[in-house]
Coordinates of C-alpha atoms and ligand atoms in Angstrom, one line a residue:
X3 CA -12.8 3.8 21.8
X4 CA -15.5 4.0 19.3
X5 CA -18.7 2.0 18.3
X6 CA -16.4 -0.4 16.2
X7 CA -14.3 -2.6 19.2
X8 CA -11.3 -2.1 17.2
X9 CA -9.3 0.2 15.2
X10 CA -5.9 0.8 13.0
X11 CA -4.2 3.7 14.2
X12 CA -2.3 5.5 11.9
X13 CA 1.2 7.2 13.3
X14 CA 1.3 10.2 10.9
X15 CA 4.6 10.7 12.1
X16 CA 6.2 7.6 11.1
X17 CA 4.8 7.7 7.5
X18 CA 6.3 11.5 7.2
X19 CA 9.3 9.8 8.8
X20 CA 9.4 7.0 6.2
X21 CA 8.9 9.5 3.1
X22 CA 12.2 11.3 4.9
X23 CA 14.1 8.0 4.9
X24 CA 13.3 7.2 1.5
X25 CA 14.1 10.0 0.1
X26 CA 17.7 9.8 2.0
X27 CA 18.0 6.4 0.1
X28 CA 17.8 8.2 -3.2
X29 CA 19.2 11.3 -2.8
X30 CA 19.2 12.4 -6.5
X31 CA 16.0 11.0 -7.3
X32 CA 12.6 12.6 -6.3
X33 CA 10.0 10.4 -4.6
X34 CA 6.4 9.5 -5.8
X35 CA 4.5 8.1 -2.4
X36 CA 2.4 5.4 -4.2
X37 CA -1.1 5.9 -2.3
X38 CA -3.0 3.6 -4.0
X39 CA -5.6 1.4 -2.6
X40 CA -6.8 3.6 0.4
X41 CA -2.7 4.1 0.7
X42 CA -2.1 0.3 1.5
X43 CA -5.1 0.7 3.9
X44 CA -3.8 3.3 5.7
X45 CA -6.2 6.2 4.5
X46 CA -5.9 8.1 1.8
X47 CA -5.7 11.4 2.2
X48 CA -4.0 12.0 5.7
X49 CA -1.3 9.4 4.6
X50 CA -1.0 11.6 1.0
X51 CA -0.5 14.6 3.3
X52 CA 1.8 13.1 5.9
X53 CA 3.8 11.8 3.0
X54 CA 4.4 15.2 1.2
X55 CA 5.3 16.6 4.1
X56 CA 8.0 14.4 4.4
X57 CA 9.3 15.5 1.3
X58 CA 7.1 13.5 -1.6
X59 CA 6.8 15.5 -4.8
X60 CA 4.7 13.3 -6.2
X61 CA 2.1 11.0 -5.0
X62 CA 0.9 7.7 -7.4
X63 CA -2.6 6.3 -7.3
X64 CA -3.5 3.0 -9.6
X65 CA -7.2 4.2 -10.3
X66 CA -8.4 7.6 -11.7
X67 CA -10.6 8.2 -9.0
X68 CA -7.7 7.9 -6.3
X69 CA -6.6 11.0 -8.1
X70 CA -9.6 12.6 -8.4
X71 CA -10.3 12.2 -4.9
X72 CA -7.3 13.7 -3.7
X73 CA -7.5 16.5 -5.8
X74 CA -11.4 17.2 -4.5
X75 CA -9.5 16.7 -0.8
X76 CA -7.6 20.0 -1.1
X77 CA -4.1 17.7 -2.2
X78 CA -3.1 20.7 -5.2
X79 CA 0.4 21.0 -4.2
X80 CA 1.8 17.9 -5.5
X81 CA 2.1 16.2 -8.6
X82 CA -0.1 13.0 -8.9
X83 CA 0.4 10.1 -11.6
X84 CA -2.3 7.8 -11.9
X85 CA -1.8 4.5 -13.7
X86 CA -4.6 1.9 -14.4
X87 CA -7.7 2.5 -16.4
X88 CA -10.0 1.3 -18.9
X89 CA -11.9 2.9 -21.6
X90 CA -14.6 5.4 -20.2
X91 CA -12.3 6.4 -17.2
X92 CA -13.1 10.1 -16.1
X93 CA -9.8 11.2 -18.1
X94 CA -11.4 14.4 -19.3
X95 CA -11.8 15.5 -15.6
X96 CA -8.0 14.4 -14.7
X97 CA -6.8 16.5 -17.4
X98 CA -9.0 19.2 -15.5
X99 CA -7.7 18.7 -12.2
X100 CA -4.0 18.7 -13.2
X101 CA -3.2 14.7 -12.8
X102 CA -0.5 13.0 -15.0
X103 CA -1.6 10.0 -16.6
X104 CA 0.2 7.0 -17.7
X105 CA -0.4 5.5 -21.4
X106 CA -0.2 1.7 -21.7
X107 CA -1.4 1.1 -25.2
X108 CA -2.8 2.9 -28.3
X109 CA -6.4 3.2 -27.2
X110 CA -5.4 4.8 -24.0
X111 CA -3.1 7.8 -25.8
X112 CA -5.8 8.2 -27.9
X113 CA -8.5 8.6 -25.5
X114 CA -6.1 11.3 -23.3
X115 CA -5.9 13.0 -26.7
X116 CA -9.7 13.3 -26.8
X117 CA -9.8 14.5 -23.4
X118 CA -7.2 17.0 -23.7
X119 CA -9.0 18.1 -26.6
X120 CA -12.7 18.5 -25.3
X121 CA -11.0 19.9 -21.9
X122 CA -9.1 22.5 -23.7
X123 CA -5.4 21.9 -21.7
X124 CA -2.6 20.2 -22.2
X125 CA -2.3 16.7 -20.8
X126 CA 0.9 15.0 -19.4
X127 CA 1.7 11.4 -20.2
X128 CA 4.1 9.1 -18.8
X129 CA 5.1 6.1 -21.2
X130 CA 4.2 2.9 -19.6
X131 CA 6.6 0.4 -21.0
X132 CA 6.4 -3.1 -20.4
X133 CA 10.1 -3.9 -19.7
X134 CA 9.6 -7.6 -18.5
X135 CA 6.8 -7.7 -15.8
X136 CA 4.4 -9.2 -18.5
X137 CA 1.7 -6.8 -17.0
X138 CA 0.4 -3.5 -17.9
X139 CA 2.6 -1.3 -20.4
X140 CA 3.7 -1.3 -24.0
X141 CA 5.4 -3.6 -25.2
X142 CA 9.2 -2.3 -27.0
X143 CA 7.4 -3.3 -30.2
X144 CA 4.5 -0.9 -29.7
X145 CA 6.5 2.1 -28.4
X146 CA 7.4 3.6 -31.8
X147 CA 3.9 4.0 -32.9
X148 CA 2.4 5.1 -30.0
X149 CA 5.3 7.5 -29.3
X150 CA 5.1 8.9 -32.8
X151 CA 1.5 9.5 -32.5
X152 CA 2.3 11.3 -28.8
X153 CA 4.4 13.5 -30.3
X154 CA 2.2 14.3 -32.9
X155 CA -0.2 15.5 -30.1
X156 CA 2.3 16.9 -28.3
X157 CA 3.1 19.1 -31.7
X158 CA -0.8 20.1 -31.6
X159 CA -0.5 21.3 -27.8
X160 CA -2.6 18.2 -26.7
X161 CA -0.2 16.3 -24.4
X162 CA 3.2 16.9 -22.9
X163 CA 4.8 13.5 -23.2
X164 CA 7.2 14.2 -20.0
X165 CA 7.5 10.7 -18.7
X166 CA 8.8 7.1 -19.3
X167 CA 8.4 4.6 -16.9
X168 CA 8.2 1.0 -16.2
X169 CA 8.2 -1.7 -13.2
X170 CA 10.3 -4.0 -12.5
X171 CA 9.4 -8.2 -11.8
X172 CA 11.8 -9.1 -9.3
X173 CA 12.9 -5.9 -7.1
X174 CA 13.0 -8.0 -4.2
X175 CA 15.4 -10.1 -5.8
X176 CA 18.1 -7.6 -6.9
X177 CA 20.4 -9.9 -8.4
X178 CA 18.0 -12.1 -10.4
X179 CA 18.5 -11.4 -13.8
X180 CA 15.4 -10.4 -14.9
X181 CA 16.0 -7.0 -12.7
X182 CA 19.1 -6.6 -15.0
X183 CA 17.3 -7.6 -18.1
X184 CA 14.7 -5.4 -17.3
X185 CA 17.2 -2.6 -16.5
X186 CA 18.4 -2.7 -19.9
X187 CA 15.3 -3.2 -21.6
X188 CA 14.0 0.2 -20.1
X189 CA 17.3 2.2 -21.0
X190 CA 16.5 1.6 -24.3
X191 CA 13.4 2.4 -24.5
X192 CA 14.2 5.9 -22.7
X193 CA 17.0 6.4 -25.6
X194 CA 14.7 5.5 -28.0
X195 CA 11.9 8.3 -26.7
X196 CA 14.6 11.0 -26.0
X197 CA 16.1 10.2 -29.5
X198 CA 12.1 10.9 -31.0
X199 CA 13.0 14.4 -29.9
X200 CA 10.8 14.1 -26.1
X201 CA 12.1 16.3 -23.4
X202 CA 11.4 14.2 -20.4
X203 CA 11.1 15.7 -16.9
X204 CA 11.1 11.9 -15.0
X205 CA 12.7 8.6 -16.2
X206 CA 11.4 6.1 -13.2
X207 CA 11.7 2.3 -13.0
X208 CA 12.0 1.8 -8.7
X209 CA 9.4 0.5 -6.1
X210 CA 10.0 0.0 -2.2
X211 CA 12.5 -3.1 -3.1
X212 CA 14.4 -1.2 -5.6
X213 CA 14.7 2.4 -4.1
X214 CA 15.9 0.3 -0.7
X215 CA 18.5 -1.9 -2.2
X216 CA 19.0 -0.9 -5.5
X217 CA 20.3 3.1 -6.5
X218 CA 21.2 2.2 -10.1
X219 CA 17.9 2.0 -10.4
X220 CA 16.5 5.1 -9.3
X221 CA 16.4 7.3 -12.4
X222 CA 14.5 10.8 -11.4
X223 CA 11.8 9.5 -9.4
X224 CA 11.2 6.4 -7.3
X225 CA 7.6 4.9 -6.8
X226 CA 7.8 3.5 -3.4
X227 CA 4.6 1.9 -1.8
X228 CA 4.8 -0.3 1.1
X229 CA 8.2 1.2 2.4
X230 CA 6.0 5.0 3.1
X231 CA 3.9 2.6 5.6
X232 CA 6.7 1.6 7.5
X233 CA 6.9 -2.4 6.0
X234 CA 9.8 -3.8 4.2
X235 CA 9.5 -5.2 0.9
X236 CA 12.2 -7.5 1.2
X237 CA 11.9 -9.2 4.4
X238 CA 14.5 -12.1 3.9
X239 CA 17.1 -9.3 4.3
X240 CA 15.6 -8.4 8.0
X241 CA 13.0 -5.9 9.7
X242 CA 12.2 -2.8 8.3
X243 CA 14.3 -1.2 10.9
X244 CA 17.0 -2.4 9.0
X245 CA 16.3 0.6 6.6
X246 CA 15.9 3.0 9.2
X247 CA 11.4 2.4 8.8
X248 CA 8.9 2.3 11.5
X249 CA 5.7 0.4 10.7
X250 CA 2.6 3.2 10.9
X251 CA 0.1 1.3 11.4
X252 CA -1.0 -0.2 14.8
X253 CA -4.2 -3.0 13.9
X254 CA -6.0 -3.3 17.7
X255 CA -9.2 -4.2 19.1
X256 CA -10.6 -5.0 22.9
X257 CA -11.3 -7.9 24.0
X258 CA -14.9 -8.9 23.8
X259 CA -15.7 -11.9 26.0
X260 CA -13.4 -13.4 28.9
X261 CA -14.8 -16.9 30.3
X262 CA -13.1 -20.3 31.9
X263 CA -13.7 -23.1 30.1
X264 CA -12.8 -27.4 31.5
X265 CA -9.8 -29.0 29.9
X266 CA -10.5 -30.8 26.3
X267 CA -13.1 -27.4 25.2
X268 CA -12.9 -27.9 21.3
X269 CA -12.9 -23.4 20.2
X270 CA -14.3 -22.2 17.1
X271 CA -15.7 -24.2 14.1
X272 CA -14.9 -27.5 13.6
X273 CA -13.2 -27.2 16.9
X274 CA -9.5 -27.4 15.2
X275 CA -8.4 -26.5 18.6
X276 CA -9.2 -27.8 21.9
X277 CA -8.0 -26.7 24.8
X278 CA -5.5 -28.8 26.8
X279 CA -5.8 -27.7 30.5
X280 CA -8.7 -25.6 32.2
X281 CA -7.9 -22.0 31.0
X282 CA -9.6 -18.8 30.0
X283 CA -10.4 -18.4 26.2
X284 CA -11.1 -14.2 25.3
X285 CA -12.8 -13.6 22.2
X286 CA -11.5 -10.9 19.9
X287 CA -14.2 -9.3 18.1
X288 CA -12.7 -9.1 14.4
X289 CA -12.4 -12.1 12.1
X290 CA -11.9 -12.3 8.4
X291 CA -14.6 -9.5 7.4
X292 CA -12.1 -7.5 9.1
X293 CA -9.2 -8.6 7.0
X294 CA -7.9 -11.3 9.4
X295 CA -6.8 -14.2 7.0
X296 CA -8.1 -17.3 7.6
X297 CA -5.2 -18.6 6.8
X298 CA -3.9 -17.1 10.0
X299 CA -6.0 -19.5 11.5
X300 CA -5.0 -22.0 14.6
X301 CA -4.8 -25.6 14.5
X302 CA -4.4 -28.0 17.6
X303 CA -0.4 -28.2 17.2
X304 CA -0.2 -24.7 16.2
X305 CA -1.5 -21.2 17.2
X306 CA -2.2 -18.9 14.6
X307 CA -1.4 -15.1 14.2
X308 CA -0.3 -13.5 17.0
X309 CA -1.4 -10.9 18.7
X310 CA 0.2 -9.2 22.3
X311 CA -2.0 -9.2 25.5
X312 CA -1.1 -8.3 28.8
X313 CA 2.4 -8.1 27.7
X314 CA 2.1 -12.2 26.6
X315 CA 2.5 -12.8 22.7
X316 CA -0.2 -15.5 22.1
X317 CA -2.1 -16.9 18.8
X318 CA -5.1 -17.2 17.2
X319 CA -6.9 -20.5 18.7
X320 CA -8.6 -22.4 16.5
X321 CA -10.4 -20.8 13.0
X322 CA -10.7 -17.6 12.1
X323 CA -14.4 -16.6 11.4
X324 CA -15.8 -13.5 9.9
X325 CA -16.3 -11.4 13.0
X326 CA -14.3 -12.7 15.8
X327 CA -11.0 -14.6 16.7
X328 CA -11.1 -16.6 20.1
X329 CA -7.2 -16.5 22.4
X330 CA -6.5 -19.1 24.3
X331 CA -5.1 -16.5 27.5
X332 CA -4.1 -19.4 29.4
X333 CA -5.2 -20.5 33.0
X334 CA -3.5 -17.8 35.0
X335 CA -5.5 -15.0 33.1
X336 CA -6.3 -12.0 34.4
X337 CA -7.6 -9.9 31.9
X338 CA -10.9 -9.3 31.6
X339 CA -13.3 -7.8 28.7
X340 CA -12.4 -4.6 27.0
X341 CA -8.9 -5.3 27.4
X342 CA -6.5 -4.2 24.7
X343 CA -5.3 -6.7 22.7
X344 CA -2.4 -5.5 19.6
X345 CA -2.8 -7.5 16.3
X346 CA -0.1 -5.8 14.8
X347 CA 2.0 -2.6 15.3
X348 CA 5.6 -1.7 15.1
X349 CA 7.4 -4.6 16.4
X350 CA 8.3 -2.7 19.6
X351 CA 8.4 -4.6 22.7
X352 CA 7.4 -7.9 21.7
X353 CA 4.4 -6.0 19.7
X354 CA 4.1 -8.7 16.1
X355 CA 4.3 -6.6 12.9
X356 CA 1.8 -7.1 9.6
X357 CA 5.0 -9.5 8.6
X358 CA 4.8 -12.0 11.6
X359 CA 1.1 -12.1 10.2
X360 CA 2.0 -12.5 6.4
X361 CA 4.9 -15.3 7.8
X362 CA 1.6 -17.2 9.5
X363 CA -0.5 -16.9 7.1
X364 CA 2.0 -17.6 3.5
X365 CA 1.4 -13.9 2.1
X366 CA 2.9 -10.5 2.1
X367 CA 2.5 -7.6 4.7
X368 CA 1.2 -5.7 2.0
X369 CA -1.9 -8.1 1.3
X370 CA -2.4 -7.6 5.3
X371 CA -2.9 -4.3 5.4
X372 CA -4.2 -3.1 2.3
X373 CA -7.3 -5.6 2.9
X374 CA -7.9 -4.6 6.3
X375 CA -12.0 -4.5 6.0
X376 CA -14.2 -1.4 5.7
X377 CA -15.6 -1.7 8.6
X378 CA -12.6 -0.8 10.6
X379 CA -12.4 2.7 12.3
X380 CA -8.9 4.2 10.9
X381 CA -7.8 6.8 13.6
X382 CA -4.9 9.1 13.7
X383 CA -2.5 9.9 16.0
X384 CA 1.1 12.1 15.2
X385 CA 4.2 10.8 17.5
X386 CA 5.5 14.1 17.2
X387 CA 3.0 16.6 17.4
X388 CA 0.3 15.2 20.1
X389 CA -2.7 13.4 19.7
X390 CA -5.1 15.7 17.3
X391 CA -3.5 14.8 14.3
X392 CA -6.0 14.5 11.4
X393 CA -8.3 13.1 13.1
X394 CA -12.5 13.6 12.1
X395 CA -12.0 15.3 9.1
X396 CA -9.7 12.9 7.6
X397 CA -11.6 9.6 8.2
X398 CA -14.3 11.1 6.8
X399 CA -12.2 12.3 3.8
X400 CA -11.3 8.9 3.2
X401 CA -14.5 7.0 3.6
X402 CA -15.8 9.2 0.8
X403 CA -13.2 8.0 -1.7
X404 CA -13.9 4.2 -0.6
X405 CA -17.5 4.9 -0.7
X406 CA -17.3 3.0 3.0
X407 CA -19.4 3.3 6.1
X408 CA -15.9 4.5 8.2
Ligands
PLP3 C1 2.2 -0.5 -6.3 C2 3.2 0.0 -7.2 C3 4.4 0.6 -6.8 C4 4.8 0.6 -5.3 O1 5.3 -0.7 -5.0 P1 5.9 -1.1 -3.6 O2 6.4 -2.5 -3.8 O3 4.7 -1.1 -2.7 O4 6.9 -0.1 -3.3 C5 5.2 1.3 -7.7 N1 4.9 1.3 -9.0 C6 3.8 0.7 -9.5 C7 3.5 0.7 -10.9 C8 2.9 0.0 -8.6 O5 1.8 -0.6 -9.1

């Protein structure tokens, strides 16, 4: 393995696989692969590839620099929409490098203007409107203003005003109300911006949760995030298999330490757990640096989040600290250190997924992965093509964006 006793292995295949899925979902809509945050932890710029050749046309990034990083990468053959920003963001040099940006208030149009401007190019903007979600985007009330001053650029060959957009509240509830409400709210604000005399190329309201369960929704483009990885984002319904998905990531590490300890050992701090019989405790060398939750952690009537050994499905023993787990393998153990031990992977054979983890620990499989620490070697392997995969070049790729030490 490497200098780091664990990893999360990537399956390139299965997010290309996932992208090709999607897409069947919503087959007269074009798909963005949202790739923000490292791509939900999985790497940024071997998932973005992976994901376009499945078939994205577009990827989606929350920050600026996502984009910009992609675009340094070599990633020119795609569209890319980047979202979130405050003033000062490098917009002048996404103009340069050919990234759409979204507009969420009057400052922000104005400050793509002046980029466009000192660039010399035409920028693209996407309408951010607030439809219900209470979060970023203009409010109905601001759009006239705001779209009247867009167009007025637009007339001066500053932008290109070729998108509307919105998010929804309550995708993964798509019969609450508020998805309707929402619905509607967003339908008039795309009549309202086509009526201003805007020729929009992408009208595009769905996530994961709405491009899965909801097509009404899908407009020209859906925005899924989580689903690309594999992970449902509506679990109550059932697995992700349940949409044809396969989880890409595989979180694993070796075991570290393998020793017998007498009946009525307390493990870990504050000894929450304390063993019941003579057994054998292994010590997992990642803890909550790593992006273990401590949550996840055990308690004497309850093991924590699971992990598969030896074929077994055990949990965490005791508390979770910030470099290493301890298992409680039980008295008939036979593994020994450097073992394998599989935190979470693709719910094959027994193996627990991120959302065994999330049910544990009361949060979402996508708070699992996309905090998975720094410090944790990403490696990539391709199902269908053979080991080699990206490899090197694309860890490397992706540390630079994070600024990490992978
Ligand atoms: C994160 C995000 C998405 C993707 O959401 P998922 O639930 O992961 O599919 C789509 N659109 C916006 C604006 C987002 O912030």
């Amino acid at each position: 393995m490497n200098d780091f006793p664990a990893r999360a292995v990537v399956d390139l295949a299965a997010v290309r696989g996932n992208v090709r899925t999607l897409a069947a979902h919503a087959p007269t809509a074009q798909v963005m692969a949202v790739v923000k945050a490292d791509a939900y932890g999985h790497g940024l710029v071997p998932s973005a590839l992976a994901a376009l050749e499945g078939g994205a046309a577009w990827l989606g990034t929350a920050q600026v620099g996502e984009a910009l990083h992609l675009r340094r990468a070599g990633v020119t053959g795609a569209r890319i929409l980047t979202w979130l920003y405050a003033p000062g963001a490098p917009l002048r040099e996404a103009v340069e490098a050919d990234v759409d940006l979204s507009v969420a208030s009057r400052w922000a149009l104005d400050d793509v203007v002046a980029a466009a401007r000192q660039a010399g190019l035409t920028a693209r903007v996407h309408l951010k409107v607030d439809t219900g979600l209470g979060r970023n985007g203009l409010v109905p009330e601001q759009l006239p203003d705001v779209l009247a001053a867009a167009l007025a650029a637009e007339a001066e060959g500053l932008v290109r005003v070729v998108g509307v957009w919105s998010h929804l509240a309550f995708a993964d509830a798509p019969d609450h109300p508020v998805v309707a409400r929402q619905a509607a709210v967003f339908a008039d604000a795309v009549a309202v911006v086509e009526a201003a005399g805007a020729r929009l190329e992408v009208r595009h309201l769905a996530n994961s949760a709405a491009t899965l369960t909801s097509p009404a929704l899908h407009w020209d483009l859906v925005r899924p995030g989580i689903a690309v990885y594999g992970l449902t984002p509506v679990p109550q319904l059932g697995g992700p298999e349940r949409f044809g998905l396969v989880p890409a990531m595989t979180f694993e590490a070796q075991l570290a330490t393998v020793k017998r300890v007498p009946a009525g050992s307390g493990v870990s701090y504050g000894h929450e757990y304390v063993v019941p019989q003579d057994t054998v405790l292994g010590v997992v060398p990642l803890g909550y640096a790593d992006g273990i939750p401590r949550h996840a952690s055990g308690t004497a009537d309850r093991w924590g989040g699971p992990v598969q050994v030896g074929g077994r499905r055990l949990g965490i023993a005791g508390r979770v600290c910030m470099d290493q787990v301890v298992l409680d393998l039980g008295p008939g153990a036979t593994e020994v250190a450097g073992d394998r031990v599989v935190l979470w992977g693709d719910g094959s054979d027994g193996v627990p997924t991120a959302q065994d983890w999330a049910d544990v620990a009361g949060t979402i499989s996508y708070e699992l992965v996309a905090r998975l620490g720094a410090r944790v070697p990403r490696t990539y392997v391709d199902s269908e093509r053979g080991e080699a995969g990206a490899g090197q070049d694309a860890t490397a790729a992706t540390a630079a964006v994070t600024g990490g030490v992978r």
